[in-house]
Amino acid sequence: MKNTLLDELEHKLNSRQKKIVLMNNCLLALYTNQNVLCAQYCDKLLAKHPDAAETVALIKAVSLSKDNKMTEAVRTLEEYSKKYPAKQLYIRLAASLRENEKVLHSYPEEEKALQCKIVCLLQLNKFDEALQTFNKYSEISDNLYFEKAYCHYRLNNISKALETINESEDNSLRMKELKAQVLYRLENYEECFRVYKDVMKNTHDEYEDERETNLAAVIRHRGTGPIKQNIYTAILKEKPQDIALLAVANNNMAVINRDQNLFDSKKKMKNTLLDELEHKLNSRQKKIVLMNNCLLALYTNQNVLCAQYCDKLLAKHPDAAETVALIKAVSLSKGWTTESSGESTVAAKSLEELLKVQPDDKKTLAQLVIAYAQFDAKKALALSKKLPQLDPVTDVDVLESSNWVMGAKVIV
């Protein structure tokens, strides 16, 4: 990069090129910890290209923070940059963290400094380090049960999180809601239900919709269907602005309806495929929503659409291969009895893949025999010999049926 700063280049490069060259020299000085040189390059860049003010502010702030000049770093960002709120927050947290570490080092019994440090670590997602800090200052961490339980929860130490909560006498709203989440993860739905009911009875704020959705999920596990249906209906009537909440409610309402009102379910599930949801739902939720759209297309005999959804599900979630194989096989099996289907060979292939996953599934084997019977009698006969011998009074209609009974859809 030294060769990019020759005076001879002043009239050889255009304005944009000179700006980029200077910017890269700033970054190189930053990466090589030449903080004084970095500041000089930044000043030169700002003088020649005032439109680079935000970039200069960011580079200078990072350089200052690396030099432990946290106060100056924050001031630099506040003065120049309005475009990097996340970076400002990070540097502010880092500055606060360093200051609290200094206080704790000098005054190891300062509880407020410990609490501030823990909050900074939580905001920076440094949960392991937070727990280590608790252990180091165990004498003054007695009042930080929530923070400690939250660390265990985020690190997936769910039982330890509940143990920590139960050790505390903290009955605050945040502790109750954390306890409800912990109980849900531990599949203790009865106790979780009681905690949520208590929270909702004594709290009225902007998070009521989210709590109702969480409560409905708990109720689903408790088996009280009519109640959860009323909750989802109430949520949908309110038309919440949160599209993720709306998508989850629509998905779960369609699941409750099952095949009772397919037209209504189609309308509801349409709202679960909006592009805006890509960053609103987590991976598990997106997988379940896609899976339920596959099943809805299957139930409404939209076989082409079903195949498209299945391909999309498999592409985004390879671990759903078994589910995709099953849905595709059922979709294809629906057309076996019609002369126009011509899909028997494809169906047989799908069933063979499914049989590899479930080699002992006699129902799948029976369906494979039916598929081959459409175009390869010899193969069908050979496979039929692997089926168990039937008792004379056995109802063979079950084995001869060309349609399967699928299980229930999944609630997010």
CSV table of N, CA and C in Angstrom, one decimal, residues 52-157:
chain,number,residue,atom,x,y,z
A,52,ALA,N,-16.8,11.3,3.6
A,52,ALA,CA,-16.3,10.0,4.3
A,52,ALA,C,-16.4,10.2,5.8
A,53,ALA,N,-17.1,11.2,6.3
A,53,ALA,CA,-17.1,11.5,7.7
A,53,ALA,C,-17.5,10.3,8.6
A,54,GLU,N,-18.5,9.6,8.2
A,54,GLU,CA,-19.0,8.5,9.0
A,54,GLU,C,-17.9,7.3,9.1
A,55,THR,N,-17.3,7.1,7.9
A,55,THR,CA,-16.3,6.0,7.8
A,55,THR,C,-15.1,6.4,8.7
A,56,VAL,N,-14.7,7.7,8.6
A,56,VAL,CA,-13.6,8.1,9.4
A,56,VAL,C,-13.9,8.0,10.9
A,57,ALA,N,-15.1,8.4,11.3
A,57,ALA,CA,-15.5,8.3,12.7
A,57,ALA,C,-15.4,6.8,13.2
A,58,LEU,N,-15.9,5.9,12.4
A,58,LEU,CA,-15.9,4.5,12.8
A,58,LEU,C,-14.5,4.0,12.9
A,59,ILE,N,-13.6,4.3,11.9
A,59,ILE,CA,-12.2,3.8,12.0
A,59,ILE,C,-11.5,4.4,13.2
A,60,LYS,N,-11.7,5.7,13.4
A,60,LYS,CA,-11.0,6.4,14.5
A,60,LYS,C,-11.5,5.8,15.9
A,61,ALA,N,-12.8,5.6,16.0
A,61,ALA,CA,-13.4,5.0,17.2
A,61,ALA,C,-12.8,3.7,17.5
A,62,VAL,N,-12.7,2.8,16.5
A,62,VAL,CA,-12.2,1.5,16.7
A,62,VAL,C,-10.7,1.6,17.1
A,63,SER,N,-10.0,2.5,16.4
A,63,SER,CA,-8.5,2.6,16.7
A,63,SER,C,-8.3,3.1,18.2
A,64,LEU,N,-9.2,4.1,18.6
A,64,LEU,CA,-9.1,4.6,20.0
A,64,LEU,C,-9.4,3.5,21.0
A,65,SER,N,-10.4,2.7,20.7
A,65,SER,CA,-10.8,1.6,21.6
A,65,SER,C,-9.7,0.6,21.7
A,66,LYS,N,-9.0,0.3,20.6
A,66,LYS,CA,-7.9,-0.6,20.7
A,66,LYS,C,-6.8,-0.1,21.5
A,67,ASP,N,-6.7,1.3,21.6
A,67,ASP,CA,-5.7,1.9,22.4
A,67,ASP,C,-6.2,2.2,23.9
A,68,ASN,N,-7.3,1.6,24.2
A,68,ASN,CA,-7.9,1.7,25.5
A,68,ASN,C,-8.4,3.2,25.8
A,69,LYS,N,-8.6,4.0,24.8
A,69,LYS,CA,-9.1,5.3,25.0
A,69,LYS,C,-10.6,5.3,24.7
A,70,MET,N,-11.4,4.6,25.6
A,70,MET,CA,-12.8,4.3,25.4
A,70,MET,C,-13.7,5.6,25.4
A,71,THR,N,-13.4,6.5,26.3
A,71,THR,CA,-14.2,7.7,26.4
A,71,THR,C,-14.1,8.5,25.1
A,72,GLU,N,-12.8,8.6,24.6
A,72,GLU,CA,-12.6,9.4,23.3
A,72,GLU,C,-13.3,8.6,22.2
A,73,ALA,N,-13.3,7.3,22.2
A,73,ALA,CA,-13.9,6.5,21.1
A,73,ALA,C,-15.4,6.8,21.0
A,74,VAL,N,-16.0,6.8,22.2
A,74,VAL,CA,-17.5,7.0,22.2
A,74,VAL,C,-17.8,8.5,21.8
A,75,ARG,N,-17.0,9.4,22.3
A,75,ARG,CA,-17.2,10.8,21.9
A,75,ARG,C,-17.0,11.0,20.4
A,76,THR,N,-16.1,10.3,19.8
A,76,THR,CA,-15.8,10.4,18.3
A,76,THR,C,-17.0,9.9,17.6
A,77,LEU,N,-17.6,8.8,18.0
A,77,LEU,CA,-18.8,8.3,17.3
A,77,LEU,C,-20.0,9.2,17.5
A,78,GLU,N,-20.2,9.7,18.7
A,78,GLU,CA,-21.3,10.6,18.9
A,78,GLU,C,-21.2,11.9,18.1
A,79,GLU,N,-20.0,12.4,17.9
A,79,GLU,CA,-19.8,13.6,17.2
A,79,GLU,C,-20.0,13.5,15.7
A,80,TYR,N,-19.5,12.4,15.1
A,80,TYR,CA,-19.5,12.2,13.6
A,80,TYR,C,-20.5,11.3,13.1
A,81,SER,N,-20.8,10.2,13.8
A,81,SER,CA,-21.5,9.1,13.2
A,81,SER,C,-22.9,8.9,13.7
A,82,LYS,N,-23.9,8.9,12.8
A,82,LYS,CA,-25.2,8.6,13.1
A,82,LYS,C,-25.7,7.3,12.4
A,83,LYS,N,-24.8,6.7,11.7
A,83,LYS,CA,-25.2,5.5,10.9
A,83,LYS,C,-24.8,4.2,11.5
A,84,TYR,N,-24.2,4.2,12.7
A,84,TYR,CA,-23.7,3.0,13.2
A,84,TYR,C,-24.1,2.8,14.7
A,85,PRO,N,-25.4,2.8,14.9
A,85,PRO,CA,-25.9,2.7,16.3
A,85,PRO,C,-25.5,1.4,17.0
A,86,ALA,N,-25.4,0.3,16.3
A,86,ALA,CA,-25.0,-1.0,16.8
A,86,ALA,C,-23.5,-0.9,17.3
A,87,LYS,N,-22.7,-0.3,16.4
A,87,LYS,CA,-21.3,-0.2,16.7
A,87,LYS,C,-21.1,0.8,17.9
A,88,GLN,N,-21.9,1.8,18.0
A,88,GLN,CA,-21.8,2.8,19.1
A,88,GLN,C,-22.1,2.0,20.4
A,89,LEU,N,-23.2,1.2,20.3
A,89,LEU,CA,-23.6,0.4,21.5
A,89,LEU,C,-22.5,-0.5,22.0
A,90,TYR,N,-21.9,-1.2,21.0
A,90,TYR,CA,-20.9,-2.2,21.3
A,90,TYR,C,-19.7,-1.5,22.0
A,91,ILE,N,-19.3,-0.3,21.5
A,91,ILE,CA,-18.1,0.4,22.1
A,91,ILE,C,-18.5,1.0,23.4
A,92,ARG,N,-19.8,1.4,23.5
A,92,ARG,CA,-20.2,1.9,24.9
A,92,ARG,C,-20.2,0.8,25.9
A,93,LEU,N,-20.7,-0.4,25.5
A,93,LEU,CA,-20.6,-1.5,26.4
A,93,LEU,C,-19.2,-1.9,26.8
A,94,ALA,N,-18.3,-1.9,25.8
A,94,ALA,CA,-17.0,-2.3,26.0
A,94,ALA,C,-16.3,-1.3,27.0
A,95,ALA,N,-16.6,0.0,26.8
A,95,ALA,CA,-16.1,1.1,27.6
A,95,ALA,C,-16.6,0.9,29.1
A,96,SER,N,-17.9,0.6,29.2
A,96,SER,CA,-18.5,0.4,30.5
A,96,SER,C,-17.9,-0.8,31.2
A,97,LEU,N,-17.7,-1.9,30.4
A,97,LEU,CA,-17.1,-3.1,30.9
A,97,LEU,C,-15.7,-2.9,31.5
A,98,ARG,N,-14.9,-2.2,30.7
A,98,ARG,CA,-13.6,-1.9,31.2
A,98,ARG,C,-13.6,-1.0,32.5
A,99,GLU,N,-14.5,0.0,32.5
A,99,GLU,CA,-14.6,0.8,33.7
A,99,GLU,C,-15.0,0.0,34.9
A,100,ASN,N,-16.0,-0.9,34.8
A,100,ASN,CA,-16.4,-1.7,35.9
A,100,ASN,C,-15.4,-2.7,36.3
A,101,GLU,N,-14.6,-3.2,35.4
A,101,GLU,CA,-13.5,-4.1,35.8
A,101,GLU,C,-12.5,-3.4,36.6
A,102,LYS,N,-12.2,-2.1,36.3
A,102,LYS,CA,-11.3,-1.3,37.0
A,102,LYS,C,-11.8,-1.1,38.5
A,103,VAL,N,-13.1,-0.8,38.6
A,103,VAL,CA,-13.7,-0.6,39.9
A,103,VAL,C,-13.7,-1.8,40.7
A,104,LEU,N,-14.0,-3.0,40.1
A,104,LEU,CA,-14.0,-4.2,40.8
A,104,LEU,C,-12.6,-4.6,41.3
A,105,HIS,N,-11.6,-4.3,40.4
A,105,HIS,CA,-10.3,-4.6,40.8
A,105,HIS,C,-9.8,-3.8,42.0
A,106,SER,N,-10.2,-2.6,42.1
A,106,SER,CA,-9.8,-1.7,43.2
A,106,SER,C,-10.8,-1.9,44.4
A,107,TYR,N,-12.0,-2.2,44.1
A,107,TYR,CA,-13.0,-2.4,45.2
A,107,TYR,C,-13.8,-3.7,45.0
A,108,PRO,N,-13.2,-4.8,45.3
A,108,PRO,CA,-13.8,-6.1,45.0
A,108,PRO,C,-15.2,-6.4,45.7
A,109,GLU,N,-15.6,-5.5,46.6
A,109,GLU,CA,-16.8,-5.7,47.3
A,109,GLU,C,-17.9,-4.7,46.8
A,110,GLU,N,-17.7,-4.1,45.7
A,110,GLU,CA,-18.6,-3.1,45.1
A,110,GLU,C,-19.7,-3.9,44.3
A,111,GLU,N,-20.8,-4.1,44.9
A,111,GLU,CA,-21.9,-4.9,44.3
A,111,GLU,C,-22.4,-4.3,43.0
A,112,LYS,N,-22.6,-2.9,43.0
A,112,LYS,CA,-23.2,-2.2,41.8
A,112,LYS,C,-22.3,-2.4,40.6
A,113,ALA,N,-21.0,-2.3,40.9
A,113,ALA,CA,-20.0,-2.5,39.7
A,113,ALA,C,-20.1,-3.9,39.2
A,114,LEU,N,-20.3,-4.9,40.0
A,114,LEU,CA,-20.5,-6.3,39.6
A,114,LEU,C,-21.7,-6.4,38.7
A,115,GLN,N,-22.8,-5.8,39.2
A,115,GLN,CA,-24.1,-5.8,38.4
A,115,GLN,C,-23.9,-5.2,37.1
A,116,CYS,N,-23.3,-4.0,37.0
A,116,CYS,CA,-23.0,-3.3,35.7
A,116,CYS,C,-22.2,-4.2,34.8
A,117,LYS,N,-21.2,-4.8,35.3
A,117,LYS,CA,-20.3,-5.7,34.5
A,117,LYS,C,-21.1,-6.8,33.9
A,118,ILE,N,-21.9,-7.5,34.8
A,118,ILE,CA,-22.7,-8.6,34.3
A,118,ILE,C,-23.7,-8.2,33.2
A,119,VAL,N,-24.3,-7.1,33.4
A,119,VAL,CA,-25.3,-6.6,32.4
A,119,VAL,C,-24.6,-6.4,31.1
A,120,CYS,N,-23.4,-5.8,31.1
A,120,CYS,CA,-22.6,-5.6,29.9
A,120,CYS,C,-22.3,-6.9,29.2
A,121,LEU,N,-21.9,-7.9,30.0
A,121,LEU,CA,-21.5,-9.2,29.5
A,121,LEU,C,-22.8,-9.9,28.8
A,122,LEU,N,-23.9,-9.7,29.5
A,122,LEU,CA,-25.1,-10.3,28.9
A,122,LEU,C,-25.5,-9.6,27.6
A,123,GLN,N,-25.3,-8.3,27.5
A,123,GLN,CA,-25.6,-7.6,26.3
A,123,GLN,C,-24.7,-8.0,25.1
A,124,LEU,N,-23.4,-8.4,25.5
A,124,LEU,CA,-22.4,-8.8,24.5
A,124,LEU,C,-22.5,-10.3,24.3
A,125,ASN,N,-23.5,-11.0,24.9
A,125,ASN,CA,-23.7,-12.4,24.7
A,125,ASN,C,-22.5,-13.2,25.2
A,126,LYS,N,-21.9,-12.7,26.2
A,126,LYS,CA,-20.7,-13.4,26.8
A,126,LYS,C,-21.2,-14.1,28.1
A,127,PHE,N,-22.0,-15.2,27.9
A,127,PHE,CA,-22.7,-15.8,29.0
A,127,PHE,C,-21.7,-16.7,29.9
A,128,ASP,N,-20.8,-17.3,29.2
A,128,ASP,CA,-19.8,-18.1,29.9
A,128,ASP,C,-19.0,-17.2,30.8
A,129,GLU,N,-18.5,-16.1,30.3
A,129,GLU,CA,-17.7,-15.2,31.0
A,129,GLU,C,-18.5,-14.6,32.2
A,130,ALA,N,-19.8,-14.4,32.0
A,130,ALA,CA,-20.6,-13.9,33.1
A,130,ALA,C,-20.7,-14.8,34.2
A,131,LEU,N,-20.9,-16.1,33.9
A,131,LEU,CA,-20.9,-17.1,35.0
A,131,LEU,C,-19.6,-17.2,35.7
A,132,GLN,N,-18.5,-17.1,35.0
A,132,GLN,CA,-17.2,-17.1,35.6
A,132,GLN,C,-17.0,-15.9,36.6
A,133,THR,N,-17.6,-14.8,36.1
A,133,THR,CA,-17.5,-13.6,37.0
A,133,THR,C,-18.4,-13.8,38.3
A,134,PHE,N,-19.5,-14.5,38.1
A,134,PHE,CA,-20.3,-14.8,39.3
A,134,PHE,C,-19.5,-15.6,40.3
A,135,ASN,N,-18.8,-16.6,39.8
A,135,ASN,CA,-18.0,-17.5,40.6
A,135,ASN,C,-16.9,-16.8,41.3
A,136,LYS,N,-16.3,-15.8,40.6
A,136,LYS,CA,-15.2,-15.1,41.1
A,136,LYS,C,-15.6,-14.1,42.2
A,137,TYR,N,-16.8,-13.6,42.1
A,137,TYR,CA,-17.3,-12.6,43.1
A,137,TYR,C,-18.6,-13.2,43.8
A,138,SER,N,-18.5,-14.4,44.2
A,138,SER,CA,-19.7,-15.1,44.7
A,138,SER,C,-20.2,-14.4,46.0
A,139,GLU,N,-19.3,-13.7,46.7
A,139,GLU,CA,-19.7,-13.1,48.0
A,139,GLU,C,-20.7,-12.0,47.8
A,140,ILE,N,-20.6,-11.3,46.7
A,140,ILE,CA,-21.5,-10.1,46.4
A,140,ILE,C,-22.5,-10.3,45.3
A,141,SER,N,-22.7,-11.6,44.9
A,141,SER,CA,-23.6,-11.8,43.8
A,141,SER,C,-24.9,-12.4,44.2
A,142,ASP,N,-25.2,-12.3,45.5
A,142,ASP,CA,-26.5,-13.0,46.0
A,142,ASP,C,-27.7,-12.4,45.5
A,143,ASN,N,-27.7,-11.1,45.1
A,143,ASN,CA,-28.9,-10.4,44.6
A,143,ASN,C,-29.1,-10.5,43.1
A,144,LEU,N,-28.2,-11.3,42.4
A,144,LEU,CA,-28.2,-11.3,40.9
A,144,LEU,C,-28.7,-12.7,40.4
A,145,TYR,N,-29.8,-13.2,41.1
A,145,TYR,CA,-30.3,-14.5,40.7
A,145,TYR,C,-30.8,-14.5,39.3
A,146,PHE,N,-31.5,-13.5,38.9
A,146,PHE,CA,-32.1,-13.4,37.6
A,146,PHE,C,-31.0,-13.5,36.5
A,147,GLU,N,-30.0,-12.7,36.6
A,147,GLU,CA,-28.9,-12.7,35.7
A,147,GLU,C,-28.2,-14.0,35.6
A,148,LYS,N,-28.0,-14.7,36.7
A,148,LYS,CA,-27.4,-16.0,36.7
A,148,LYS,C,-28.3,-17.0,36.1
A,149,ALA,N,-29.5,-17.0,36.4
A,149,ALA,CA,-30.5,-18.0,35.8
A,149,ALA,C,-30.6,-17.7,34.3
A,150,TYR,N,-30.6,-16.5,33.9
A,150,TYR,CA,-30.6,-16.2,32.4
A,150,TYR,C,-29.4,-16.7,31.7
A,151,CYS,N,-28.3,-16.6,32.3
A,151,CYS,CA,-27.0,-17.1,31.7
A,151,CYS,C,-27.2,-18.6,31.5
A,152,HIS,N,-27.6,-19.3,32.5
A,152,HIS,CA,-27.8,-20.8,32.4
A,152,HIS,C,-28.8,-21.1,31.3
A,153,TYR,N,-29.9,-20.3,31.2
A,153,TYR,CA,-30.9,-20.5,30.2
A,153,TYR,C,-30.4,-20.4,28.8
A,154,ARG,N,-29.6,-19.3,28.6
A,154,ARG,CA,-29.1,-19.0,27.3
A,154,ARG,C,-28.0,-20.1,26.9
A,155,LEU,N,-27.4,-20.7,27.9
A,155,LEU,CA,-26.3,-21.7,27.6
A,155,LEU,C,-27.0,-23.1,27.6
A,156,ASN,N,-28.3,-23.1,27.6
A,156,ASN,CA,-29.1,-24.4,27.5
A,156,ASN,C,-28.9,-25.3,28.7
A,157,ASN,N,-28.5,-24.7,29.9
A,157,ASN,CA,-28.4,-25.4,31.1
A,157,ASN,C,-29.8,-25.2,31.8
